[in-house]
Amino acid sequence: MGLGGGGTDVSPYSDLFGGAILNATINLYAQTTIEPLTSGQIIIESIDRKDAEQFAASLSLPINGRNDLVKGIYNRLVRDGFIREPLAFRITTHVDVPVGSGLGTSSSLVISILSAFVQWLRLPLGEYEIAHLAFEIERFDLEMAGGKQDQYAAAFGGVNFMEFYANDKVIVNPLRIKREHLYELENNLVLYFTSTTRLSSTIIETQSKNVKSDNKKPLEAMHHLKEQAIQMKEALLRGNIDTIGEILDYGFQQKKQMAEGISNQLIEEIYEAARQAGSTGGKISGAGGGGFMFFYCPGNTRFRVLETLKNYPGYCRNFQFTTSGHFSWTT
């Protein structure tokens, strides 16, 4: 869940000006199971997407638009010398929210798959290495447009202030937030799925073009979003929780200036209805255009907001913040 600075982790902005993100992980998960086989086959199953493929064990799997995250990871591990002979296995994945939801679904799944391979093959990779490898697989190997925050959030977990610089330099700063402040934030946030998903790459590509062409309005908005991440960090550390709605609203208004398609009529209607019901601010999660939204609702206004959102085609999801990132084990 990106609470501040969204978009400033995307190149070329982060390379030219340095990006800043305030991110928190929640208990909606991507899960991966690897079962070694003796049948000489590789079986890939996606439970949530109801898709399955089967191949003869090989050192290369075809990138064909189906289960490409799994195949891209396997191919990269072969290329980097971590896998030296064909492996036979069944890999099964499941994600708690739809792809394109704005909650870092693809990157969380990549981290989950990598974590399973790291556990199985006993690879010497820590959180920074796993996150960086996940980023390279998504952005370069599979040519998926996007930023860096989701990979590092899923790898590290918790509430982090992240800094992004040129030459792939990333600094993850865990925040020590008092428990009561985090509980208050959790209690006052309403997470709402619009029942629509979107292809984030189109929005992100437009955002990148705006930076490359020195488009003043989107560029200025990104500078303000970086400031918003710092404001969010200070509010959480100082316990000024009821200022978070205004900080979110400030960021949402700036984010809409970054690229076309971030907001639309439905999103604006939902946002305004939540404000009228008592929310002091919120945002569209991820690149925008659909997926999840969340709203800060001080006091007991969350109940009025929840009731109001029933008038729209989406639904609310309960969640809790988590303190840990990826975790894997062997049975």
GROMACS .gro file of C-alpha atoms in nm:
model
  331
    1MET     CA    1   0.000   0.000   0.000
    2GLY     CA    2   0.173   0.316  -0.123
    3LEU     CA    3   0.094   0.596   0.122
    4GLY     CA    4   0.308   0.869  -0.031
    5GLY     CA    5   0.537   0.956  -0.319
    6GLY     CA    6   0.382   0.716  -0.569
    7GLY     CA    7   0.542   0.741  -0.913
    8THR     CA    8   0.869   0.899  -0.805
    9ASP     CA    9   1.029   0.551  -0.804
   10VAL     CA   10   0.986   0.528  -1.182
   11SER     CA   11   1.273   0.602  -1.421
   12PRO     CA   12   1.377   0.848  -1.550
   13TYR     CA   13   1.242   1.064  -1.263
   14SER     CA   14   1.422   0.869  -0.990
   15ASP     CA   15   1.747   0.876  -1.191
   16LEU     CA   16   1.734   1.251  -1.252
   17PHE     CA   17   1.590   1.386  -0.927
   18GLY     CA   18   1.582   1.099  -0.676
   19GLY     CA   19   1.253   0.941  -0.569
   20ALA     CA   20   1.095   0.894  -0.226
   21ILE     CA   21   0.817   0.653  -0.129
   22LEU     CA   22   0.632   0.581   0.196
   23ASN     CA   23   0.503   0.226   0.170
   24ALA     CA   24   0.335  -0.021   0.409
   25THR     CA   25   0.263  -0.392   0.360
   26ILE     CA   26  -0.076  -0.546   0.441
   27ASN     CA   27  -0.200  -0.902   0.489
   28LEU     CA   28  -0.309  -0.970   0.132
   29TYR     CA   29  -0.064  -1.221  -0.005
   30ALA     CA   30   0.096  -1.382  -0.308
   31GLN     CA   31   0.169  -1.749  -0.241
   32THR     CA   32   0.394  -1.998  -0.421
   33THR     CA   33   0.451  -2.370  -0.372
   34ILE     CA   34   0.724  -2.568  -0.549
   35GLU     CA   35   0.704  -2.950  -0.550
   36PRO     CA   36   1.002  -3.140  -0.700
   37LEU     CA   37   0.895  -3.407  -0.950
   38THR     CA   38   1.055  -3.724  -1.088
   39SER     CA   39   0.845  -3.720  -1.406
   40GLY     CA   40   1.081  -3.503  -1.608
   41GLN     CA   41   0.819  -3.229  -1.641
   42ILE     CA   42   0.768  -2.868  -1.542
   43ILE     CA   43   0.407  -2.796  -1.448
   44ILE     CA   44   0.295  -2.438  -1.387
   45GLU     CA   45  -0.044  -2.377  -1.222
   46SER     CA   46  -0.206  -2.042  -1.142
   47ILE     CA   47  -0.497  -2.110  -0.906
   48ASP     CA   48  -0.653  -1.763  -0.909
   49ARG     CA   49  -0.631  -1.725  -1.288
   50LYS     CA   50  -0.734  -2.087  -1.350
   51ASP     CA   51  -0.448  -2.143  -1.591
   52ALA     CA   52  -0.201  -2.431  -1.623
   53GLU     CA   53   0.084  -2.524  -1.857
   54GLN     CA   54   0.309  -2.827  -1.885
   55PHE     CA   55   0.653  -2.861  -2.041
   56ALA     CA   56   0.932  -3.114  -2.064
   57ALA     CA   57   1.208  -3.025  -1.820
   58SER     CA   58   1.434  -2.776  -1.996
   59LEU     CA   59   1.679  -2.492  -1.939
   60SER     CA   60   1.449  -2.249  -2.119
   61LEU     CA   61   1.075  -2.186  -2.095
   62PRO     CA   62   0.881  -1.997  -2.364
   63ILE     CA   63   0.759  -1.644  -2.289
   64ASN     CA   64   0.414  -1.650  -2.451
   65GLY     CA   65   0.183  -1.433  -2.241
   66ARG     CA   66   0.085  -1.714  -2.003
   67ASN     CA   67   0.249  -1.753  -1.662
   68ASP     CA   68   0.537  -1.538  -1.787
   69LEU     CA   69   0.641  -1.430  -1.437
   70VAL     CA   70   0.722  -1.789  -1.342
   71LYS     CA   71   0.895  -1.860  -1.673
   72GLY     CA   72   1.086  -1.533  -1.671
   73ILE     CA   73   1.220  -1.608  -1.323
   74TYR     CA   74   1.321  -1.963  -1.416
   75ASN     CA   75   1.498  -1.843  -1.733
   76ARG     CA   76   1.682  -1.571  -1.538
   77LEU     CA   77   1.800  -1.817  -1.271
   78VAL     CA   78   1.935  -2.035  -1.552
   79ARG     CA   79   2.105  -1.736  -1.718
   80ASP     CA   80   2.267  -1.626  -1.391
   81GLY     CA   81   2.403  -1.977  -1.329
   82PHE     CA   82   2.183  -2.062  -1.031
   83ILE     CA   83   2.024  -2.347  -1.229
   84ARG     CA   84   2.275  -2.552  -1.431
   85GLU     CA   85   2.067  -2.853  -1.537
   86PRO     CA   86   1.696  -2.892  -1.621
   87LEU     CA   87   1.475  -2.917  -1.315
   88ALA     CA   88   1.147  -3.107  -1.287
   89PHE     CA   89   0.887  -2.953  -1.060
   90ARG     CA   90   0.530  -2.838  -1.014
   91ILE     CA   91   0.494  -2.469  -0.922
   92THR     CA   92   0.159  -2.344  -0.798
   93THR     CA   93   0.076  -1.977  -0.739
   94HIS     CA   94  -0.216  -1.790  -0.588
   95VAL     CA   95  -0.273  -1.417  -0.528
   96ASP     CA   96  -0.534  -1.281  -0.288
   97VAL     CA   97  -0.628  -0.985  -0.512
   98PRO     CA   98  -0.671  -0.953  -0.891
   99VAL     CA   99  -0.384  -0.861  -1.121
  100GLY     CA  100  -0.408  -0.490  -1.205
  101SER     CA  101  -0.550  -0.403  -0.863
  102GLY     CA  102  -0.286  -0.141  -0.780
  103LEU     CA  103  -0.153  -0.323  -0.474
  104GLY     CA  104   0.173  -0.440  -0.630
  105THR     CA  105   0.028  -0.777  -0.729
  106SER     CA  106   0.276  -0.871  -1.001
  107SER     CA  107   0.582  -0.766  -0.803
  108SER     CA  108   0.459  -0.941  -0.489
  109LEU     CA  109   0.411  -1.257  -0.692
  110VAL     CA  110   0.761  -1.228  -0.840
  111ILE     CA  111   0.905  -1.194  -0.489
  112SER     CA  112   0.700  -1.494  -0.375
  113ILE     CA  113   0.820  -1.710  -0.665
  114LEU     CA  114   1.182  -1.601  -0.618
  115SER     CA  115   1.158  -1.666  -0.244
  116ALA     CA  116   1.039  -2.022  -0.313
  117PHE     CA  117   1.328  -2.087  -0.551
  118VAL     CA  118   1.575  -1.933  -0.305
  119GLN     CA  119   1.447  -2.168  -0.035
  120TRP     CA  120   1.444  -2.477  -0.257
  121LEU     CA  121   1.782  -2.422  -0.421
  122ARG     CA  122   1.945  -2.261  -0.114
  123LEU     CA  123   2.049  -1.954  -0.312
  124PRO     CA  124   2.269  -1.696  -0.132
  125LEU     CA  125   2.034  -1.400  -0.181
  126GLY     CA  126   1.920  -1.150   0.083
  127GLU     CA  127   1.632  -0.901   0.070
  128TYR     CA  128   1.815  -0.638  -0.135
  129GLU     CA  129   1.939  -0.897  -0.386
  130ILE     CA  130   1.595  -1.061  -0.421
  131ALA     CA  131   1.422  -0.724  -0.467
  132HIS     CA  132   1.678  -0.605  -0.723
  133LEU     CA  133   1.660  -0.932  -0.916
  134ALA     CA  134   1.278  -0.913  -0.917
  135PHE     CA  135   1.298  -0.558  -1.051
  136GLU     CA  136   1.535  -0.658  -1.333
  137ILE     CA  137   1.323  -0.959  -1.432
  138GLU     CA  138   1.005  -0.751  -1.454
  139ARG     CA  139   1.145  -0.436  -1.610
  140PHE     CA  140   1.423  -0.567  -1.836
  141ASP     CA  141   1.372  -0.940  -1.901
  142LEU     CA  142   0.993  -0.923  -1.939
  143GLU     CA  143   0.982  -0.554  -2.042
  144MET     CA  144   0.701  -0.467  -1.800
  145ALA     CA  145   0.679  -0.092  -1.736
  146GLY     CA  146   0.680   0.022  -1.375
  147GLY     CA  147   0.878   0.140  -1.077
  148LYS     CA  148   1.080  -0.019  -0.799
  149GLN     CA  149   0.881   0.025  -0.477
  150ASP     CA  150   0.664  -0.288  -0.499
  151GLN     CA  151   0.955  -0.533  -0.519
  152TYR     CA  152   1.132  -0.379  -0.220
  153ALA     CA  153   0.810  -0.350  -0.018
  154ALA     CA  154   0.728  -0.718  -0.066
  155ALA     CA  155   1.085  -0.826   0.007
  156PHE     CA  156   1.131  -0.620   0.325
  157GLY     CA  157   0.778  -0.581   0.463
  158GLY     CA  158   0.658  -0.336   0.727
  159VAL     CA  159   0.639   0.042   0.698
  160ASN     CA  160   0.933   0.181   0.505
  161PHE     CA  161   1.054   0.514   0.373
  162MET     CA  162   1.234   0.423   0.051
  163GLU     CA  163   1.478   0.633  -0.148
  164PHE     CA  164   1.553   0.572  -0.516
  165TYR     CA  165   1.850   0.711  -0.706
  166ALA     CA  166   2.041   0.670  -1.032
  167ASN     CA  167   2.239   0.352  -1.105
  168ASP     CA  168   1.976   0.138  -0.930
  169LYS     CA  169   2.069   0.267  -0.586
  170VAL     CA  170   1.787   0.197  -0.339
  171ILE     CA  171   1.784   0.268   0.036
  172VAL     CA  172   1.510   0.109   0.249
  173ASN     CA  173   1.457   0.289   0.581
  174PRO     CA  174   1.229   0.093   0.820
  175LEU     CA  175   1.017   0.329   1.033
  176ARG     CA  176   0.972   0.269   1.405
  177ILE     CA  177   0.611   0.377   1.446
  178LYS     CA  178   0.442   0.348   1.783
  179ARG     CA  179   0.196   0.060   1.792
  180GLU     CA  180  -0.099   0.278   1.889
  181HIS     CA  181  -0.034   0.511   1.595
  182LEU     CA  182  -0.024   0.222   1.349
  183TYR     CA  183  -0.342   0.073   1.496
  184GLU     CA  184  -0.515   0.410   1.466
  185LEU     CA  185  -0.410   0.440   1.103
  186GLU     CA  186  -0.525   0.085   1.032
  187ASN     CA  187  -0.860   0.149   1.204
  188ASN     CA  188  -0.921   0.470   1.007
  189LEU     CA  189  -0.832   0.347   0.658
  190VAL     CA  190  -1.101   0.199   0.433
  191LEU     CA  191  -0.972  -0.017   0.146
  192TYR     CA  192  -1.213  -0.030  -0.148
  193PHE     CA  193  -1.189  -0.232  -0.470
  194THR     CA  194  -1.355  -0.054  -0.762
  195SER     CA  195  -1.425  -0.389  -0.935
  196THR     CA  196  -1.220  -0.264  -1.229
  197THR     CA  197  -0.860  -0.342  -1.315
  198ARG     CA  198  -0.625  -0.167  -1.552
  199LEU     CA  199  -0.302  -0.212  -1.743
  200SER     CA  200  -0.066   0.010  -1.547
  201SER     CA  201   0.204   0.005  -1.815
  202THR     CA  202   0.019   0.255  -2.039
  203ILE     CA  203  -0.010   0.512  -1.760
  204ILE     CA  204   0.350   0.458  -1.649
  205GLU     CA  205   0.485   0.491  -2.002
  206THR     CA  206   0.301   0.824  -2.041
  207GLN     CA  207   0.442   0.937  -1.707
  208SER     CA  208   0.797   0.851  -1.817
  209LYS     CA  209   0.751   1.035  -2.149
  210ASN     CA  210   0.637   1.346  -1.960
  211VAL     CA  211   0.960   1.345  -1.759
  212LYS     CA  212   1.179   1.285  -2.065
  213SER     CA  213   1.013   1.571  -2.253
  214ASP     CA  214   1.048   1.803  -1.951
  215ASN     CA  215   0.670   1.855  -1.937
  216LYS     CA  216   0.651   2.115  -1.662
  217LYS     CA  217   0.312   2.038  -1.508
  218PRO     CA  218   0.359   1.659  -1.459
  219LEU     CA  219   0.720   1.713  -1.348
  220GLU     CA  220   0.617   1.970  -1.086
  221ALA     CA  221   0.348   1.729  -0.963
  222MET     CA  222   0.611   1.458  -0.911
  223HIS     CA  223   0.826   1.698  -0.709
  224HIS     CA  224   0.523   1.763  -0.487
  225LEU     CA  225   0.461   1.390  -0.450
  226LYS     CA  226   0.815   1.342  -0.325
  227GLU     CA  227   0.745   1.612  -0.066
  228GLN     CA  228   0.423   1.429   0.023
  229ALA     CA  229   0.620   1.113   0.109
  230ILE     CA  230   0.829   1.317   0.355
  231GLN     CA  231   0.515   1.473   0.505
  232MET     CA  232   0.364   1.126   0.549
  233LYS     CA  233   0.679   0.998   0.718
  234GLU     CA  234   0.681   1.286   0.967
  235ALA     CA  235   0.309   1.248   1.041
  236LEU     CA  236   0.348   0.878   1.121
  237LEU     CA  237   0.662   0.919   1.332
  238ARG     CA  238   0.518   1.212   1.529
  239GLY     CA  239   0.178   1.047   1.570
  240ASN     CA  240  -0.011   1.320   1.383
  241ILE     CA  241  -0.243   1.055   1.241
  242ASP     CA  242  -0.542   1.279   1.173
  243THR     CA  243  -0.339   1.489   0.930
  244ILE     CA  244  -0.296   1.187   0.704
  245GLY     CA  245  -0.627   1.240   0.524
  246GLU     CA  246  -0.519   1.586   0.411
  247ILE     CA  247  -0.176   1.454   0.310
  248LEU     CA  248  -0.340   1.178   0.104
  249ASP     CA  249  -0.575   1.425  -0.062
  250TYR     CA  250  -0.284   1.655  -0.148
  251GLY     CA  251  -0.103   1.362  -0.309
  252PHE     CA  252  -0.412   1.249  -0.500
  253GLN     CA  253  -0.460   1.594  -0.652
  254GLN     CA  254  -0.093   1.601  -0.755
  255LYS     CA  255  -0.095   1.246  -0.891
  256LYS     CA  256  -0.373   1.328  -1.135
  257GLN     CA  257  -0.140   1.583  -1.298
  258MET     CA  258   0.124   1.322  -1.382
  259ALA     CA  259  -0.046   1.147  -1.674
  260GLU     CA  260  -0.381   1.099  -1.841
  261GLY     CA  261  -0.588   0.801  -1.727
  262ILE     CA  262  -0.489   0.808  -1.359
  263SER     CA  263  -0.841   0.912  -1.266
  264ASN     CA  264  -1.177   0.885  -1.444
  265GLN     CA  265  -1.542   0.969  -1.385
  266LEU     CA  266  -1.614   0.664  -1.168
  267ILE     CA  267  -1.306   0.719  -0.951
  268GLU     CA  268  -1.395   1.087  -0.905
  269GLU     CA  269  -1.755   1.000  -0.811
  270ILE     CA  270  -1.643   0.743  -0.556
  271TYR     CA  271  -1.381   0.978  -0.412
  272GLU     CA  272  -1.627   1.265  -0.373
  273ALA     CA  273  -1.892   1.038  -0.217
  274ALA     CA  274  -1.641   0.918   0.042
  275ARG     CA  275  -1.544   1.279   0.117
  276GLN     CA  276  -1.908   1.376   0.164
  277ALA     CA  277  -1.950   1.082   0.404
  278GLY     CA  278  -1.665   1.201   0.625
  279SER     CA  279  -1.334   1.092   0.472
  280THR     CA  280  -1.072   1.366   0.480
  281GLY     CA  281  -0.876   1.226   0.188
  282GLY     CA  282  -0.762   0.921   0.001
  283LYS     CA  283  -0.603   0.801  -0.320
  284ILE     CA  284  -0.616   0.555  -0.604
  285SER     CA  285  -0.365   0.280  -0.538
  286GLY     CA  286  -0.081   0.202  -0.776
  287ALA     CA  287  -0.056   0.367  -1.117
  288GLY     CA  288  -0.426   0.457  -1.118
  289GLY     CA  289  -0.709   0.407  -1.366
  290GLY     CA  290  -0.885   0.142  -1.155
  291GLY     CA  291  -0.812  -0.124  -0.897
  292PHE     CA  292  -0.810  -0.035  -0.527
  293MET     CA  293  -0.873   0.301  -0.363
  294PHE     CA  294  -0.834   0.380   0.004
  295PHE     CA  295  -0.970   0.656   0.225
  296TYR     CA  296  -0.871   0.803   0.559
  297CYS     CA  297  -1.177   0.827   0.785
  298PRO     CA  298  -1.118   0.999   1.123
  299GLY     CA  299  -1.315   0.911   1.432
  300ASN     CA  300  -1.606   0.684   1.349
  301THR     CA  301  -1.667   0.823   1.001
  302ARG     CA  302  -1.549   0.493   0.851
  303PHE     CA  303  -1.896   0.349   0.912
  304ARG     CA  304  -2.068   0.622   0.709
  305VAL     CA  305  -1.808   0.584   0.437
  306LEU     CA  306  -1.857   0.206   0.427
  307GLU     CA  307  -2.233   0.253   0.395
  308THR     CA  308  -2.192   0.512   0.119
  309LEU     CA  309  -1.958   0.292  -0.084
  310LYS     CA  310  -2.231   0.026  -0.103
  311ASN     CA  311  -2.394   0.249  -0.367
  312TYR     CA  312  -2.110   0.169  -0.608
  313PRO     CA  313  -2.027  -0.158  -0.788
  314GLY     CA  314  -1.712  -0.239  -0.588
  315TYR     CA  315  -1.656  -0.377  -0.239
  316CYS     CA  316  -1.444  -0.312   0.070
  317ARG     CA  317  -1.168  -0.541   0.193
  318ASN     CA  318  -1.059  -0.578   0.553
  319PHE     CA  319  -0.683  -0.572   0.610
  320GLN     CA  320  -0.415  -0.540   0.875
  321PHE     CA  321  -0.065  -0.400   0.845
  322THR     CA  322   0.216  -0.655   0.856
  323THR     CA  323   0.568  -0.621   0.990
  324SER     CA  324   0.747  -0.878   0.774
  325GLY     CA  325   0.804  -0.928   0.405
  326HIS     CA  326   0.857  -1.250   0.208
  327PHE     CA  327   0.894  -1.572   0.401
  328SER     CA  328   0.957  -1.926   0.278
  329TRP     CA  329   0.992  -2.268   0.436
  330THR     CA  330   1.045  -2.636   0.349
  331THR     CA  331   0.822  -2.925   0.457
   0.00000   0.00000   0.00000
